[in-house]
Coordinates of C-alpha atoms and ligand atoms in Angstrom, one line a residue:
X1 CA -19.3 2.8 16.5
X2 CA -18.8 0.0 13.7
X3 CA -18.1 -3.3 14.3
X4 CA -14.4 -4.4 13.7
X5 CA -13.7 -6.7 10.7
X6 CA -15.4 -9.7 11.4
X7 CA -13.0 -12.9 11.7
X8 CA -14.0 -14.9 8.4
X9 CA -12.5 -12.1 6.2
X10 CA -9.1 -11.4 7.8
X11 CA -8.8 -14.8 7.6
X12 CA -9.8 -14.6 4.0
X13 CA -7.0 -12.1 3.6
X14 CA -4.4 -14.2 5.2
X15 CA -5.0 -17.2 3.3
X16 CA -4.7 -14.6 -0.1
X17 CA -1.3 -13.1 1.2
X18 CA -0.5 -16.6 1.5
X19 CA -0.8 -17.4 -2.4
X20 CA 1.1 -14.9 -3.2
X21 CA 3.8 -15.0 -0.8
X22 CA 6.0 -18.2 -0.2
X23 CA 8.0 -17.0 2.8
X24 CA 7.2 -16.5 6.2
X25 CA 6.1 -12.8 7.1
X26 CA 6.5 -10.7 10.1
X27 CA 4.8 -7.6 10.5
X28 CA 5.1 -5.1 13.4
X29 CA 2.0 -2.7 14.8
X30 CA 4.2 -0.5 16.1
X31 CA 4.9 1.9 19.6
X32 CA 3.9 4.6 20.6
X33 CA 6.0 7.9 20.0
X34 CA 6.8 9.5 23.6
X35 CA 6.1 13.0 23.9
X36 CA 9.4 13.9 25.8
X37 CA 9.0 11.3 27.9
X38 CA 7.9 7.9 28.2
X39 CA 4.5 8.1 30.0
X40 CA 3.0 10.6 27.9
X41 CA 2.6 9.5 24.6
X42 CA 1.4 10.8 21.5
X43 CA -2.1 9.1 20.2
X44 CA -0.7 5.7 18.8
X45 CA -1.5 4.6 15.1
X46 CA -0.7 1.0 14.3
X47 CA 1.1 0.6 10.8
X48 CA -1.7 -0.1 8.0
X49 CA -0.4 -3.2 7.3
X50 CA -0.6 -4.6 10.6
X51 CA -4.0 -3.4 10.5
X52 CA -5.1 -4.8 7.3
X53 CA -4.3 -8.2 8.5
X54 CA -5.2 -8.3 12.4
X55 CA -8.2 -6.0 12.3
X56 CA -7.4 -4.0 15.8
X57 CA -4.5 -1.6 16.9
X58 CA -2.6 -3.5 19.0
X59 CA 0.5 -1.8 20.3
X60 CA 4.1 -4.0 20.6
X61 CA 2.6 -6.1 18.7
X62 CA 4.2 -8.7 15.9
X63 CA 2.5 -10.6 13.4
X64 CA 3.9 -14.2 11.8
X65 CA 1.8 -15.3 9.2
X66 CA 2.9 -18.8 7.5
X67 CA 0.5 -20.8 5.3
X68 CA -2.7 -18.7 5.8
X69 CA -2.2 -19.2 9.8
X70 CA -1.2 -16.6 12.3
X71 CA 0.7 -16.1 15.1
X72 CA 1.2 -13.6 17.4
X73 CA 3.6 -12.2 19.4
X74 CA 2.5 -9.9 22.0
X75 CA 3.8 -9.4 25.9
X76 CA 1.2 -10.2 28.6
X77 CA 0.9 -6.3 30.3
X78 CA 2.7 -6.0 33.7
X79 CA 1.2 -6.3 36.6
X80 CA 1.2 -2.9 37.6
X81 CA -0.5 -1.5 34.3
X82 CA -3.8 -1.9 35.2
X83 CA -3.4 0.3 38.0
X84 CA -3.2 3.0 35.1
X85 CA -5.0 1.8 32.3
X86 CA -7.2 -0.4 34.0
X87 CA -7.6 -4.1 33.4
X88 CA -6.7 -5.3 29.9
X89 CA -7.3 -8.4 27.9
X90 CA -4.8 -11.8 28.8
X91 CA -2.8 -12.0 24.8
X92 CA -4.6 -15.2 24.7
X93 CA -8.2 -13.4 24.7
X94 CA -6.5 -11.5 22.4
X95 CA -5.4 -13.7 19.7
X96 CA -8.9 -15.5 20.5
X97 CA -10.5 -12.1 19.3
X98 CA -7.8 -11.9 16.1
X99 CA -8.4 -15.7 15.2
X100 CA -4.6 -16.5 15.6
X101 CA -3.8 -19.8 16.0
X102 CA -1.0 -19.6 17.8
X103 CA 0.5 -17.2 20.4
X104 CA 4.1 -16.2 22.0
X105 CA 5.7 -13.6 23.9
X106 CA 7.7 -11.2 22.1
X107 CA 10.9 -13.1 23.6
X108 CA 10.1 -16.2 21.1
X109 CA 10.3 -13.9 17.9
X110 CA 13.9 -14.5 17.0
X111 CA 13.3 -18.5 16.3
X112 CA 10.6 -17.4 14.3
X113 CA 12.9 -14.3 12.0
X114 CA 14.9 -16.4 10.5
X115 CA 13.9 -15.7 6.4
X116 CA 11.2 -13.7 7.0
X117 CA 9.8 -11.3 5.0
X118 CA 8.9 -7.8 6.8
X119 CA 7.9 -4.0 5.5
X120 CA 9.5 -1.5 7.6
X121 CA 7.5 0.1 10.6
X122 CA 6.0 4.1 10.3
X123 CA 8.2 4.3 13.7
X124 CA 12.3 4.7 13.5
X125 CA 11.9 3.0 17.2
X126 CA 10.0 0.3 15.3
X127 CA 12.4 -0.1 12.3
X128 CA 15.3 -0.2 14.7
X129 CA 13.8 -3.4 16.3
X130 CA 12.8 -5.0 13.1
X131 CA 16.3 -4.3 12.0
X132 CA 18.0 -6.0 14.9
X133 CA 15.7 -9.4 14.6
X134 CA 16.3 -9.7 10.7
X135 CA 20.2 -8.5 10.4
X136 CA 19.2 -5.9 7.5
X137 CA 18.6 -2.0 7.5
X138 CA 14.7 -0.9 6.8
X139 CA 14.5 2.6 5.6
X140 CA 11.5 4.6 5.3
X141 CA 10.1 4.9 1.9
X142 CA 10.4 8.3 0.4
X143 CA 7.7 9.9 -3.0
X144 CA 8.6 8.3 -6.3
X145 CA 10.7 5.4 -4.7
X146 CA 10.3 2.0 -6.2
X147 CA 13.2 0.2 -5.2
X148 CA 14.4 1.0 -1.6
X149 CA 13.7 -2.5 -0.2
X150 CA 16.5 -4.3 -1.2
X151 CA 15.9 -7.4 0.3
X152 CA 13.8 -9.6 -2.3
X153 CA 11.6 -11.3 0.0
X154 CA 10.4 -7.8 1.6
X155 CA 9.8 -6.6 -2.5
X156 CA 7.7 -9.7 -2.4
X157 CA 5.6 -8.9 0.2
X158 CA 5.3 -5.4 -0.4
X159 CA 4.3 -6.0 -4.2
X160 CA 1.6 -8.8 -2.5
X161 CA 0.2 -6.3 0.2
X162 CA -0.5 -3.9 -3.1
X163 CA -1.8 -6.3 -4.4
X164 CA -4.5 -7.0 -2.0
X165 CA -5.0 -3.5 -0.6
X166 CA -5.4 -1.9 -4.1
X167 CA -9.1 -3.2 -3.9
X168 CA -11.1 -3.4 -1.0
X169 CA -13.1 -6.1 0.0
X170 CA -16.5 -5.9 2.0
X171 CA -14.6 -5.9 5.3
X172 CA -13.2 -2.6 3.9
X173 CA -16.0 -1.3 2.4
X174 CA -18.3 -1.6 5.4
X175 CA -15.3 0.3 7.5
X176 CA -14.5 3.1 4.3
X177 CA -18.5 3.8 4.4
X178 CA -18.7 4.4 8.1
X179 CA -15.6 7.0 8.0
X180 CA -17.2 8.3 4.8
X181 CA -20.8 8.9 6.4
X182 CA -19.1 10.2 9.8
X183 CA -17.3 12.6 7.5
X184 CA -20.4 14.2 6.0
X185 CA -22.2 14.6 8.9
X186 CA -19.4 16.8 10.1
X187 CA -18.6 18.9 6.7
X188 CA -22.6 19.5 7.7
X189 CA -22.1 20.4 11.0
X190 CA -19.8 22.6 10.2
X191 CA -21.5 24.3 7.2
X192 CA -24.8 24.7 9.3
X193 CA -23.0 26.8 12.0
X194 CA -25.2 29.8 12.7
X195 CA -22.1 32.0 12.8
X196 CA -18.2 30.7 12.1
X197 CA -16.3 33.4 13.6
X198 CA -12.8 31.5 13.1
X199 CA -11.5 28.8 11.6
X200 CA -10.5 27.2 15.1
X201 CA -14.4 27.3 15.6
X202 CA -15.4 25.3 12.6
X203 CA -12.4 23.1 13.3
X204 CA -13.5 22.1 17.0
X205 CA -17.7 21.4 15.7
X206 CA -15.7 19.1 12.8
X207 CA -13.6 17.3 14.8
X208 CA -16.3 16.9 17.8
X209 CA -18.4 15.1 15.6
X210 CA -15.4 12.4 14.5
X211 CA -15.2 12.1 18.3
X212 CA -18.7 11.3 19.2
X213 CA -18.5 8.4 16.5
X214 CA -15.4 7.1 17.8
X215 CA -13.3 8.3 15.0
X216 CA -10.1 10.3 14.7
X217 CA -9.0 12.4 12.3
X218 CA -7.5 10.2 9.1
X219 CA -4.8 13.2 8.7
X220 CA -4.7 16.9 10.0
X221 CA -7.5 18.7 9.4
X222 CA -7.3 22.0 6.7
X223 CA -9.7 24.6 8.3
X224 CA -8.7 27.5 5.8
X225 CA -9.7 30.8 4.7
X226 CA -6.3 31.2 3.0
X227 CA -7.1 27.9 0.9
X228 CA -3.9 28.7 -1.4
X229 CA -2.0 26.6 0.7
X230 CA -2.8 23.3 0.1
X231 CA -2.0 21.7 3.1
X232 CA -2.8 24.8 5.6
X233 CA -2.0 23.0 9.3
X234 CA -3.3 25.9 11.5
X235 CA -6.5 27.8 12.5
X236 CA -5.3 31.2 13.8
X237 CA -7.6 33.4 11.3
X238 CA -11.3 34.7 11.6
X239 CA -14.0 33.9 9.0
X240 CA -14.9 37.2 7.6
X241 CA -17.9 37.9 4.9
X242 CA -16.4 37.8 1.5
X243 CA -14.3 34.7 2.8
X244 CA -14.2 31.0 1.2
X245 CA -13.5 28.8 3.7
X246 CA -11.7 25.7 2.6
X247 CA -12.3 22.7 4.7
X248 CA -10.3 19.3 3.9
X249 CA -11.7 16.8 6.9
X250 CA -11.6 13.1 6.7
X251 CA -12.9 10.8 9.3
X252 CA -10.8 8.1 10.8
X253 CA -12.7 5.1 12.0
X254 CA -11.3 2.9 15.2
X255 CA -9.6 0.5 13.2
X256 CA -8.0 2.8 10.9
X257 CA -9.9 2.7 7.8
X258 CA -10.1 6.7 6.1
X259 CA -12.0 9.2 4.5
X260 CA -10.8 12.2 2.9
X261 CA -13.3 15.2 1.6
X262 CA -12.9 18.7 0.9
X263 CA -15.9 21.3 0.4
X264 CA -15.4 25.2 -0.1
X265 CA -18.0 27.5 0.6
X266 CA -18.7 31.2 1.1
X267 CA -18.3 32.6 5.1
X268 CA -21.5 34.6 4.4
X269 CA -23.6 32.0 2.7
X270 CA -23.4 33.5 -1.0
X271 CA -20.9 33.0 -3.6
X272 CA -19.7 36.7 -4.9
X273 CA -20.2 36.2 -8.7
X274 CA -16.7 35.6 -8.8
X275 CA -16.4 33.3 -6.0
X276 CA -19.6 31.4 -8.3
X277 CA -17.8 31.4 -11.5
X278 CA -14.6 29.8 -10.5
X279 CA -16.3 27.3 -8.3
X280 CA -18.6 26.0 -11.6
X281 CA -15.0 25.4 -13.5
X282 CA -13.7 23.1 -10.7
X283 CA -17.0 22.0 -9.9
X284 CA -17.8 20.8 -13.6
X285 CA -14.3 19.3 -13.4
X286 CA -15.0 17.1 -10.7
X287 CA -18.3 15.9 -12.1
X288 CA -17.0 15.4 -15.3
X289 CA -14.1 13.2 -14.0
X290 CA -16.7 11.1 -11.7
X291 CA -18.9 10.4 -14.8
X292 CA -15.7 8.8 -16.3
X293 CA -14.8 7.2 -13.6
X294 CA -14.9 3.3 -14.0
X295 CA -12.7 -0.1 -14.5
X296 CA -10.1 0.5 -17.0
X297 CA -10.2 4.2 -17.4
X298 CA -6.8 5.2 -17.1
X299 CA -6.7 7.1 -13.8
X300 CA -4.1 9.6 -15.4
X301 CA -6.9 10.4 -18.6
X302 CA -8.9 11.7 -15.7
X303 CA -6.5 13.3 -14.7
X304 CA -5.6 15.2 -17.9
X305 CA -10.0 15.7 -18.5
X306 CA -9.8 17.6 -15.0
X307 CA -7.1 20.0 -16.5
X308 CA -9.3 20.2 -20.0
X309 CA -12.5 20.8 -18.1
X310 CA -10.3 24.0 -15.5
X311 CA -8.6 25.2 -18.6
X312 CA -11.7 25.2 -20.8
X313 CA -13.6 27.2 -18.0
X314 CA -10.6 30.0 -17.4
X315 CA -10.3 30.4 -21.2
X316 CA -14.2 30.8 -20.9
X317 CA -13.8 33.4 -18.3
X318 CA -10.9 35.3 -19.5
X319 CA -8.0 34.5 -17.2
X320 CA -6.1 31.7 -19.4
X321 CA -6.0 33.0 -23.2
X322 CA -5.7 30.2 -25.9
X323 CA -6.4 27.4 -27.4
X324 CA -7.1 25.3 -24.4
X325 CA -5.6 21.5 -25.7
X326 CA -2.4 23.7 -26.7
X327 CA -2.5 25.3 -23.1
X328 CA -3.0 21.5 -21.4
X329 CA 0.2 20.5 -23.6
X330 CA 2.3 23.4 -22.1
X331 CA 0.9 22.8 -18.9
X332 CA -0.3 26.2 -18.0
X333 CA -2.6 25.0 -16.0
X334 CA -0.3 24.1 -13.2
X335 CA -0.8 27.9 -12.0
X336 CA -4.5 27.2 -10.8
X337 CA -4.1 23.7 -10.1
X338 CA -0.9 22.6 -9.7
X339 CA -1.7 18.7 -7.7
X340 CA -2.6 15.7 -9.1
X341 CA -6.9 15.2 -9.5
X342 CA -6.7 12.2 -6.8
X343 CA -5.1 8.5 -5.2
X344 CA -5.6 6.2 -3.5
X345 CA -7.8 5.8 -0.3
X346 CA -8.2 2.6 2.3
X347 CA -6.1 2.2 5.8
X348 CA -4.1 5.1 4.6
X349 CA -5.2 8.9 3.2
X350 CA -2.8 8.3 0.5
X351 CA -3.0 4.7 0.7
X352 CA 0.1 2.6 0.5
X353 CA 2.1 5.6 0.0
X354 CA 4.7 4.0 2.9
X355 CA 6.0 1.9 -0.3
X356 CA 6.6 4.6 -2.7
X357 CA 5.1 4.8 -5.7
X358 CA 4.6 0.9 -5.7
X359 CA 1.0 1.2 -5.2
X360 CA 0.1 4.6 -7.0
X361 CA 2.3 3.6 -10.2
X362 CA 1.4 0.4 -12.2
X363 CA 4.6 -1.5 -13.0
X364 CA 6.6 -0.1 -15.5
X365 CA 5.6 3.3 -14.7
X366 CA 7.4 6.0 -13.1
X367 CA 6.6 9.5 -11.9
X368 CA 6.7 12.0 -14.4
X369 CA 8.6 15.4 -14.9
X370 CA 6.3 17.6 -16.7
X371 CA 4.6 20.1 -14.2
X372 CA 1.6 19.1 -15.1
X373 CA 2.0 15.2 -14.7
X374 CA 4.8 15.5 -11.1
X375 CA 2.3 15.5 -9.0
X376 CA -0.1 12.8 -9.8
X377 CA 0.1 10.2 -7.6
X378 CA -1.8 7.8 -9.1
X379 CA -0.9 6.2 -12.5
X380 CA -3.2 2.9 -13.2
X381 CA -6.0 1.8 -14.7
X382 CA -8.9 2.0 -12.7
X383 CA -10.0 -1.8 -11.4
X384 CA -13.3 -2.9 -9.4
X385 CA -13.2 -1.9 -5.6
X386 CA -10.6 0.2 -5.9
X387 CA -10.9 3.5 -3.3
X388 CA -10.1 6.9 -4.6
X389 CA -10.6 10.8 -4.4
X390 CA -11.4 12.7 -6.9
X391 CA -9.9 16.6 -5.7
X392 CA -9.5 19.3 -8.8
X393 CA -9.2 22.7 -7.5
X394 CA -8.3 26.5 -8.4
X395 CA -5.8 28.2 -6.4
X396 CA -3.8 31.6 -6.7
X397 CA -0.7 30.5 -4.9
X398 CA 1.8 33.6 -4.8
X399 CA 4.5 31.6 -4.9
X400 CA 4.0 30.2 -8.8
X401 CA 1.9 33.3 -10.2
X402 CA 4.8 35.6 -9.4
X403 CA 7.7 33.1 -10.2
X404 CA 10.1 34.9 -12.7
X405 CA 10.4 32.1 -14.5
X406 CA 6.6 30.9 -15.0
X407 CA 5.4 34.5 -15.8
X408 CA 8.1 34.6 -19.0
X409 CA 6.9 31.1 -19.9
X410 CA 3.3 31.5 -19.5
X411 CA 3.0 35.5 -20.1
X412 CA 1.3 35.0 -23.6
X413 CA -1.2 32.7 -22.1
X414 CA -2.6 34.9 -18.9
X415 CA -4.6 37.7 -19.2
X416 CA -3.3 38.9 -15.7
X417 CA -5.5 42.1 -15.4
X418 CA -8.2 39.8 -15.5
X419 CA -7.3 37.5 -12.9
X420 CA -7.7 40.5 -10.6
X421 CA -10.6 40.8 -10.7
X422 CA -11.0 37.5 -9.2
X423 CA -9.1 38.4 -6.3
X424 CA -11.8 37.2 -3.6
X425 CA -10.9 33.1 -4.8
X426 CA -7.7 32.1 -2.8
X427 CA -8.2 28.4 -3.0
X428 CA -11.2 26.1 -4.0
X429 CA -11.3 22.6 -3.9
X430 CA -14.0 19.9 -4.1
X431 CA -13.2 16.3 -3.3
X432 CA -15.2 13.4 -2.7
X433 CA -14.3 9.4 -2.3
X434 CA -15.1 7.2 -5.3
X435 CA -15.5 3.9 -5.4
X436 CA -14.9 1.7 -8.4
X437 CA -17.7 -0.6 -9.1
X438 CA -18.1 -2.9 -11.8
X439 CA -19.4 -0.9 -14.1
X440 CA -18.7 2.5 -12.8
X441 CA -18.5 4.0 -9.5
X442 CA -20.1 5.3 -6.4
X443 CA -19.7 8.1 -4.5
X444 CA -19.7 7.2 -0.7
X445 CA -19.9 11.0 0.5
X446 CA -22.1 11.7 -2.2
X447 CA -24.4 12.7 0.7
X448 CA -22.7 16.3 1.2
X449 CA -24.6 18.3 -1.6
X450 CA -22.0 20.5 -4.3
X451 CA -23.8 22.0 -6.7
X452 CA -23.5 26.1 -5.6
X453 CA -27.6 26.1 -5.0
X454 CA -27.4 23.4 -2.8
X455 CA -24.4 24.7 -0.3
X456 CA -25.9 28.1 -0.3
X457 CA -29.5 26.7 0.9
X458 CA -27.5 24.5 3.4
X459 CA -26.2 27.8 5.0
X460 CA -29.1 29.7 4.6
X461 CA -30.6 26.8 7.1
Ligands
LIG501 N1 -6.3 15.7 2.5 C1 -5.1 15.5 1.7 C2 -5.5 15.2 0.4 O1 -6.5 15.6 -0.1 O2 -4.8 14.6 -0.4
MN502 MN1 -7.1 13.8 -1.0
MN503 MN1 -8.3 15.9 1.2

């Protein structure tokens, strides 16, 4: 298990949110969510920026942060709790362990609210409370939205929690390379199973291995031999031979800090020459992106080179016919890989997505319309110590290939008795987390092998 965040540097962060931010600032962990009733809860998750600046997930749990010092606001548990949980730590030891300087119960927050700047809770339990102490309604934050905090001092601090979550510092780092390594030492366990019957199978040896570190999952797991749907939540089929299994597991590390990785490989430990072809083209799109990848590359140029390199490769193959910059421009790739090539990674899977597109979209910009651009969720140049994935992928989603509408518009650029003869590749995707150095990058899961020979000797094992 890592160590938590060591003192010196969320103190370092404090003092930084302080020069950017003149007003006070409260910030709420969070509850957590009964499951029908109060005693039995659902796992609790402490909102990320809570986390970024005390370190640990408390729970009912307010931050005031003023000058570079905090304060917190935390209730002393009742007596009859540790009959239950056993004992817990005094909110003194606490704010001992967080370095706050000062420390109330939760009764002394309203002489603290007055002008404070806030960012709304995960939890509508949450929000409801932060909306009582301050006087003004905190909505969720949807995709796309800029805007929705209307009150300036809460723009403030959500445009200064970008700011200095968009790179990570070593505190980070450390944390984002434990969830990373955790994460390929399950994508291995998993791939090294002598037999994966199901899906459910492969999902418990993943997830066991998060466990034994300590970790969670950093979002629910995709266990999928139907690896079309991109964000497959269930694990009710078998693993048959002439399968891909797609599996999209990211660790979670105690104090919230994410990985996110997806490998594909074949149920019976060869790649049909099919299966082998199409997994080059997405494969030789993610390398190709990764050796652009470095401070002021334009995340969205490697976005478009991932679409060049997949469109290349099916125009190589047979299944897209054309000139493949003309086929990029009419976005015809969007049939095979219809998502965005990455984002942004830290506390969050999609980090900072809670504020929109704030993060994701450097100022000015704005998501997007054309298919092939709506989905990108990250639109900035690339800076030093920033987190992301890099995630191209083919898919033959039924839904879009027999759309009425995008067979007209894209039937001169298909060769569709071709593609079935591909019909054993539902989904491929390959996605690894890429850290933005001064020169370049790094991969921290470079660990879990890609390359087709590699994978196959791995199951062969
Ligand atoms: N695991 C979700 C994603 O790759 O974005
Ligand atoms: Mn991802
Ligand atoms: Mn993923």
């Amino acid at each position: 298990m890592p160590n938590p965040i060591d003192r010196s540097c969320l103190q370092q962060r404090r003092h930084q949110l302080a020069e950017l931010i003149d007003d006070r600032v409260l910030l709420w962990s969070g509850s957590a969510v009964p499951r029908n009733f109060a005693a039995n809860s659902f796992p609790f998750r402490a909102s990320s920026h809570f986390l970024y600046l005390a370190g640990i997930p408390l729970q009912n749990a307010v931050l005031g942060l003023e000058s570079g010092q905090l304060t917190l606001f935390m209730d002393d548990p009742p007596p009859e709790a540790i009959l239950w949980h056993g004992p817990s730590p005094s909110r003194g030891d606490v704010a001992a362990l967080i370095a706050a300087v000062t420390h109330y119960p939760l009764s002394a927050l309203p002489s603290w609210a007055e002008d404070a700047a806030t960012l709304p809770a995960p939890t509508l339990a949450t929000r409801q409370e932060q909306t009582a102490l301050l006087g003004r309604t905190l909505t969720e934050m949807g995709q796309g939205e800029q805007g929705v905090l209307v009150d300036p001092r809460d723009r403030q601090l959500a445009q200064a929690m970008v700011t200095l979550r968009l790179q990570q510092d070593q505190g980070a780092i450390e944390q984002l390379q434990e969830a990373a390594q955790v994460t390929v030492a399950a994508h291995l366990a998993g791939m090294q199973m002598s037999q994966p019957q199901s899906e459910a199978a492969v999902r418990a040896v993943i997830e066991s291995v998060f466990s034994a570190h300590q970790c969670s999952t950093a979002y629910t797991s995709i266990v999928t031999v139907q690896g079309e749907i991109l964000h497959h939540d269930r694990y009710t089929h078998s693993c048959c031979p002439g399968d891909l299994l797609l599996v999209d597991a990211g660790a979670e590390t105690p104090y919230g800090w994410a990985a996110d990785v997806t490998r594909t490989w074949p149920v019976s430990g060869q790649f049909s020459a099919t299966q082998r072809h199409l997994y080059e083209i997405v494969l030789a799109a993610h390398d190709a992106c990764i050796a652009e990848a470095a401070p002021g590359v334009e995340f969205r140029n490697l976005h478009l080179l991932a679409a060049h390199q997949i469109t290349s490769g099916l125009v190589e193959v047979g299944i897209l016919k054309g000139d493949p910059e003309e086929l990029v421009e009419r976005d015809a790739h969007t049939l095979f890989f219809p998502h965005g090539v990455g984002h942004l990674l830290g506390l969050d899977v999609h980090d900072m997505e809670d504020l929109g597109d704030l993060a994701g979209y450097a100022p000015g910009r704005q998501r997007c319309d054309r298919r092939g651009l709506r989905y990108l969720r990250l639109d900035r140049p690339l800076q030093p110590h920033m987190l992301v994935t890099i995630e191209p992928g083919f898919y033959q989603i039924p839904a879009l290939l027999n759309d009425p509408e995008l067979r007209r518009t894209y039937q001169d650029c298909v060769n569709w008795d071709r593609l079935v003869q591909f019909a054993d590749v539902r989904g491929i995707r390959i996605e690894d987390d890429v850290l933005i150095t001064e020169t370049g990058c790094q991969i921290l899961t470079s660990a879990l092998p890609t390359t087709v020979d590699e994978i196959t000797a791995l199951l062969q094992d």
